[in-house]
Short mmCIF file of C-alpha atoms in Angstrom, two decimals:
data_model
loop_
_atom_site.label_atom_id
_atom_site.label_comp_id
_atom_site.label_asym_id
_atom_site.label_seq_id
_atom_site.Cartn_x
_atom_site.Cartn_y
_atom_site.Cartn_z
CA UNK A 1 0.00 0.00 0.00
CA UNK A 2 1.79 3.60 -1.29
CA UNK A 3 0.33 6.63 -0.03
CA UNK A 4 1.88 10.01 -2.02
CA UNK A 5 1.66 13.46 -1.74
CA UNK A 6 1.08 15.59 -4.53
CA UNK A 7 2.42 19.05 -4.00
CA UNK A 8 1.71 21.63 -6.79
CA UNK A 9 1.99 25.23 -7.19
CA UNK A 10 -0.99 27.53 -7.95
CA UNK A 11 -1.60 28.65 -10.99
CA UNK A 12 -0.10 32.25 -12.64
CA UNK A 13 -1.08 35.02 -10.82
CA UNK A 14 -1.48 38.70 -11.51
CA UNK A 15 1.26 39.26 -9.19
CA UNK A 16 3.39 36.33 -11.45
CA UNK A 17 2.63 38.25 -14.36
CA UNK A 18 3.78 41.63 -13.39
CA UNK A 19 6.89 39.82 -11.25
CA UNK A 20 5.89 41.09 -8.02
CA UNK A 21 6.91 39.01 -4.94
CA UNK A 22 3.41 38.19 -2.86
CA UNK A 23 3.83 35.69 0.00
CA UNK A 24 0.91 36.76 2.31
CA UNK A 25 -2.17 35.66 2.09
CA UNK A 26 -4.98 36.45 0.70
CA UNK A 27 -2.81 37.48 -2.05
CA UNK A 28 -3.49 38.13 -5.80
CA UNK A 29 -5.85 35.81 -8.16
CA UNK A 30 -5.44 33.62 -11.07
CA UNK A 31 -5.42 35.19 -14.24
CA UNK A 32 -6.99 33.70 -17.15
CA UNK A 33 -3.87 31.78 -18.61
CA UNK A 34 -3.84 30.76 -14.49
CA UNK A 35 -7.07 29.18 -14.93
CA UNK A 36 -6.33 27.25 -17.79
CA UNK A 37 -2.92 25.81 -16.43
CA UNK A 38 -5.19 24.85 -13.23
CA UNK A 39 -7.49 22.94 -15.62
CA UNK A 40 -4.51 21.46 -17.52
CA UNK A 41 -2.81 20.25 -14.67
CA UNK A 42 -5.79 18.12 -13.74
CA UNK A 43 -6.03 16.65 -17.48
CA UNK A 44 -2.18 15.78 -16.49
CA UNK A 45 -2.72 14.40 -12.85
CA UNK A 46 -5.60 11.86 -14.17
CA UNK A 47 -3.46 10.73 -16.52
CA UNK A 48 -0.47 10.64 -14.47
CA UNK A 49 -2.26 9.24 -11.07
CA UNK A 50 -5.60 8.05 -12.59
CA UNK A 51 -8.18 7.66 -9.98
CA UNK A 52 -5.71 7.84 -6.90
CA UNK A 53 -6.51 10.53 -6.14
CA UNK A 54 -8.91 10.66 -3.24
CA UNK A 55 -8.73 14.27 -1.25
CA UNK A 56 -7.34 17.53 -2.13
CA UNK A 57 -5.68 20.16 0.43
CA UNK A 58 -5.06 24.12 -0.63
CA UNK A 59 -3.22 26.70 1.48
CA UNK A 60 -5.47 29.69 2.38
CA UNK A 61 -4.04 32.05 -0.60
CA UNK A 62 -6.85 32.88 -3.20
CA UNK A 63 -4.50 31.93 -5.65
CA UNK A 64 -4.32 27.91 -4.26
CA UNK A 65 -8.34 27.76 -3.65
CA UNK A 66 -9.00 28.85 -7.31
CA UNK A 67 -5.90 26.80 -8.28
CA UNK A 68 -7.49 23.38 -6.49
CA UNK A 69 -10.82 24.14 -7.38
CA UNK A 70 -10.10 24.19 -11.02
CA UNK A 71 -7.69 21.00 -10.88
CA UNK A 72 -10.29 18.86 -9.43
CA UNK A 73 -12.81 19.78 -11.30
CA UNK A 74 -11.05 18.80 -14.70
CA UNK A 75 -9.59 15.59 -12.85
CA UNK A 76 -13.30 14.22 -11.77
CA UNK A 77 -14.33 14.99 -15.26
CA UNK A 78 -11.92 13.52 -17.23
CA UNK A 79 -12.18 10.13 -14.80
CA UNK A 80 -16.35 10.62 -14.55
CA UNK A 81 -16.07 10.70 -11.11
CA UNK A 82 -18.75 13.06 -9.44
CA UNK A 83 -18.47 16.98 -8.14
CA UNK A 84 -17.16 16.45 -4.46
CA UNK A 85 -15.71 13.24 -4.90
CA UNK A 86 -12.33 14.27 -4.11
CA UNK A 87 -12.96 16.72 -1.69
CA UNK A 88 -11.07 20.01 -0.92
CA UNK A 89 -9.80 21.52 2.37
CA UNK A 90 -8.93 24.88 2.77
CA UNK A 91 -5.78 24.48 5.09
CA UNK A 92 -3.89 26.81 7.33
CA UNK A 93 0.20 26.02 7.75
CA UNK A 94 1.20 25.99 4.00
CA UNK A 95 0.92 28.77 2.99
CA UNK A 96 4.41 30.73 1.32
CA UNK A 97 7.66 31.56 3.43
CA UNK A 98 7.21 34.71 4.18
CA UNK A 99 9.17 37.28 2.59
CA UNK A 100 9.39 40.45 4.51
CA UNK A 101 10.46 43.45 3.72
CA UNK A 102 10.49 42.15 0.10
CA UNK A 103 6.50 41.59 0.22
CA UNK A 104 5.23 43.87 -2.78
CA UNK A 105 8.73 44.99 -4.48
CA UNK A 106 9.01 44.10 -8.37
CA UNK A 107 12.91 45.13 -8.46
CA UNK A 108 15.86 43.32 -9.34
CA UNK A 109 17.49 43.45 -6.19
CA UNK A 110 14.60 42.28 -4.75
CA UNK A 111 14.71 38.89 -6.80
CA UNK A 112 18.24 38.26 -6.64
CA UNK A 113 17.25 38.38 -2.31
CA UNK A 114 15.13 35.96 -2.84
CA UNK A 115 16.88 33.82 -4.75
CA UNK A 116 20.04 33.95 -2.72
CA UNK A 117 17.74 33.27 0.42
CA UNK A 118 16.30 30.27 -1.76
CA UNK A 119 19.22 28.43 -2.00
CA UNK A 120 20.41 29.51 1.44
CA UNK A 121 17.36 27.47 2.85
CA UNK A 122 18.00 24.59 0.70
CA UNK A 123 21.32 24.59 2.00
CA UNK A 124 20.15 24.23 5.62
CA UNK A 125 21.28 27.66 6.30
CA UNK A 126 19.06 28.76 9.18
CA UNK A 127 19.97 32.26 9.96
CA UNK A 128 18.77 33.06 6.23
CA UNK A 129 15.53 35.16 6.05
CA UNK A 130 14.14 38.34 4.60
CA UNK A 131 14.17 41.31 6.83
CA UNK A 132 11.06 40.50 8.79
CA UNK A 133 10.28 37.22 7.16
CA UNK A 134 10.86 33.91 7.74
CA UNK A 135 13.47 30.86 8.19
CA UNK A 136 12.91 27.64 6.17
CA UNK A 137 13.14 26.29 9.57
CA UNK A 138 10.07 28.23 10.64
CA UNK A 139 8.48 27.37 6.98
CA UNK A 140 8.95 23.54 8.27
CA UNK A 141 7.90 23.93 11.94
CA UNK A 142 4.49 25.07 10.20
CA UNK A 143 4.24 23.05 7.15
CA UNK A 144 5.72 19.60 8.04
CA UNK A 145 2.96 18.80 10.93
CA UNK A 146 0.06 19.29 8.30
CA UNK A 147 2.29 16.70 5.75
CA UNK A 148 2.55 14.20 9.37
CA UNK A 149 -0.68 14.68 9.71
CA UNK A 150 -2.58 13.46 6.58
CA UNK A 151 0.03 10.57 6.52
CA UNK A 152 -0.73 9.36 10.41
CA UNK A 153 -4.80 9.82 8.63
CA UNK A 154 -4.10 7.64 5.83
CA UNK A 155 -1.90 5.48 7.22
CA UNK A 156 -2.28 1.97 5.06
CA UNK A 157 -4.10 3.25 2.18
CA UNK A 158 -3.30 3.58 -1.30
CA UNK A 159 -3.96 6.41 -2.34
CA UNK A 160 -2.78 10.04 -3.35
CA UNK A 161 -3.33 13.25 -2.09
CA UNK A 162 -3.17 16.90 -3.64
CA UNK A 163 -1.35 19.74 -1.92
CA UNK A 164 -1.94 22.51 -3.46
CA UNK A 165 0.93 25.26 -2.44
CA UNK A 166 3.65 27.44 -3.09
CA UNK A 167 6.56 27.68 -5.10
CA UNK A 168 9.26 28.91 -2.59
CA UNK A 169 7.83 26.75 -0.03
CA UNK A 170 7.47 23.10 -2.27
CA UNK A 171 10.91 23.32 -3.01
CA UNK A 172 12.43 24.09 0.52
CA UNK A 173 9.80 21.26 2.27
CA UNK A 174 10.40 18.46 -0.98
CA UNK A 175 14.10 19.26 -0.87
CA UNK A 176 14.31 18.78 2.96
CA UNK A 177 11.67 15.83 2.95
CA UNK A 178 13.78 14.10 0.57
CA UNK A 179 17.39 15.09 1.26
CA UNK A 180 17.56 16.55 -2.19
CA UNK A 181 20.94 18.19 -3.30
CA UNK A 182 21.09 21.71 -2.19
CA UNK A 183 21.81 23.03 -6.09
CA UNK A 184 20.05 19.79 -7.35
CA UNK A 185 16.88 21.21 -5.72
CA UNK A 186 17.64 25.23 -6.97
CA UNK A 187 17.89 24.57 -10.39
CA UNK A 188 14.58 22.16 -10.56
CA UNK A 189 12.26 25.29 -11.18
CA UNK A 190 8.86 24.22 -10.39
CA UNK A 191 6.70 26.69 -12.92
CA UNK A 192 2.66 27.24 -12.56
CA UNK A 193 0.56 24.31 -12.10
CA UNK A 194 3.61 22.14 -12.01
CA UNK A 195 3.94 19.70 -9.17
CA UNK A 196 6.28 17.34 -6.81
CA UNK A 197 5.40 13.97 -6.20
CA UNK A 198 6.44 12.03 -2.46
CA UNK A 199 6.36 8.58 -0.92
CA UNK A 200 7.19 8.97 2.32
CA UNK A 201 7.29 5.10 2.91
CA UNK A 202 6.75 5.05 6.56
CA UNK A 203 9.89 6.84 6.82
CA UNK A 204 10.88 9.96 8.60
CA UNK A 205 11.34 12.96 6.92
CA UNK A 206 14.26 13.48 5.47
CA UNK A 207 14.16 9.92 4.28
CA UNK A 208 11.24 10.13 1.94
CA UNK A 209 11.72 9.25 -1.79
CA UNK A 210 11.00 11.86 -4.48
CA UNK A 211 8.87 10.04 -7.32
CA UNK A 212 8.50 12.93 -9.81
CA UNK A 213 9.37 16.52 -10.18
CA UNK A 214 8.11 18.98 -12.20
CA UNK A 215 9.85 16.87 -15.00
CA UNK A 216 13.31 17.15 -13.83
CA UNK A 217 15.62 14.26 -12.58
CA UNK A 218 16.61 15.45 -9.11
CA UNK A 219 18.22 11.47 -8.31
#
């Protein structure tokens, strides 16, 4: 029996579009090529997971509600499965690191911060934050006990379950979860509606095995 986790970013955002760094929540909406990536992405998850599928979790950004709302409503489609059959939760604890001081800038500088912080966390660096924002190791004290807990739920099914998250915060929590190479793990981009797939195996994490991501080969 394999339970996985399906973690995928939101869709593009108006905030994507005009490069402007938005961590808090409620944050910005989909636009309409956001919507259709959503809708794509659950063409690609039924036939990638076909009906495993079983529950779907969203952070409490606008951008993930609209995201999972749109995914699993192509997904049930395509596999004629019912509205409501896979379920979604609106879920507090992942949510996006918070960025600080950077929240709202569309700059350069700002970017290169957040990149430099990005691969900073992936490194296990825990001093690294924003000004004002957060440590991956505050990202994981928040988002790890919601992953523990919808294992210790499922525990001995076979199933999958959708996560639908952030960027920033996908890559710091799949890279950790699966002691992923620090640059390995920086320059697997995970773009809109793209998604990581993990078994944690009854193992701790740390110790759980990546089975996809976003297309790249992150062995």
């Amino acid at each position: 029996m394999t339970l996985r986790l399906v973690l995928m970013r939101h869709g593009q955002t108006h905030s994507n579009l005009r490069r402007v760094i938005d961590t808090r929540p409620p944050g910005a909406d989909l636009t309409e090529k956001g919507q259709q990536q959503a809708l794509s992405a659950g063409a690609e998850l039924a036939e990638m997971c076909g009906p495993r599928i079983s529950e779907a979790y969203c952070s409490v950004a606008v951008r993930t509600q609209q995201t999972a709302e749109r995914v699993v409503g192509a997904y049930e489609g395509i596999l004629g499965l019912q509205p409501g059959d896979v379920p979604i939760a609106v879920t507090e604890g992942i949510h996006e690191i918070d960025l600080g001081e950077l929240e709202g800038r569309d700059d350069h500088a700002a970017y290169e911060a957040y990149m430099e912080n990005l691969a900073a966390w992936l490194r296990s660096d825990a001093s690294a934050q924003a000004e004002g924002g957060e440590t991956y190791l505050q990202l994981l004290d928040r988002y790890v006990p919601v992953l523990d807990a919808l294992i210790a739920d499922h525990e001995g099914r076979d199933t999958d379950l959708l996560v639908v998250s952030h960027g920033g915060a996908i890559r710091t929590v799949a890279a950790h979860a699966a002691s992923v190479d620090p640059q390995v793990a920086l320059d697997a981009y995970i773009a809109n509606c793209q998604f990581v797939v993990l078994e944690p195996g009854g193992k701790p994490f740390g110790q759980w095995a990546v089975r996809y991501w976003a297309g790249h080969d992150v062995r």
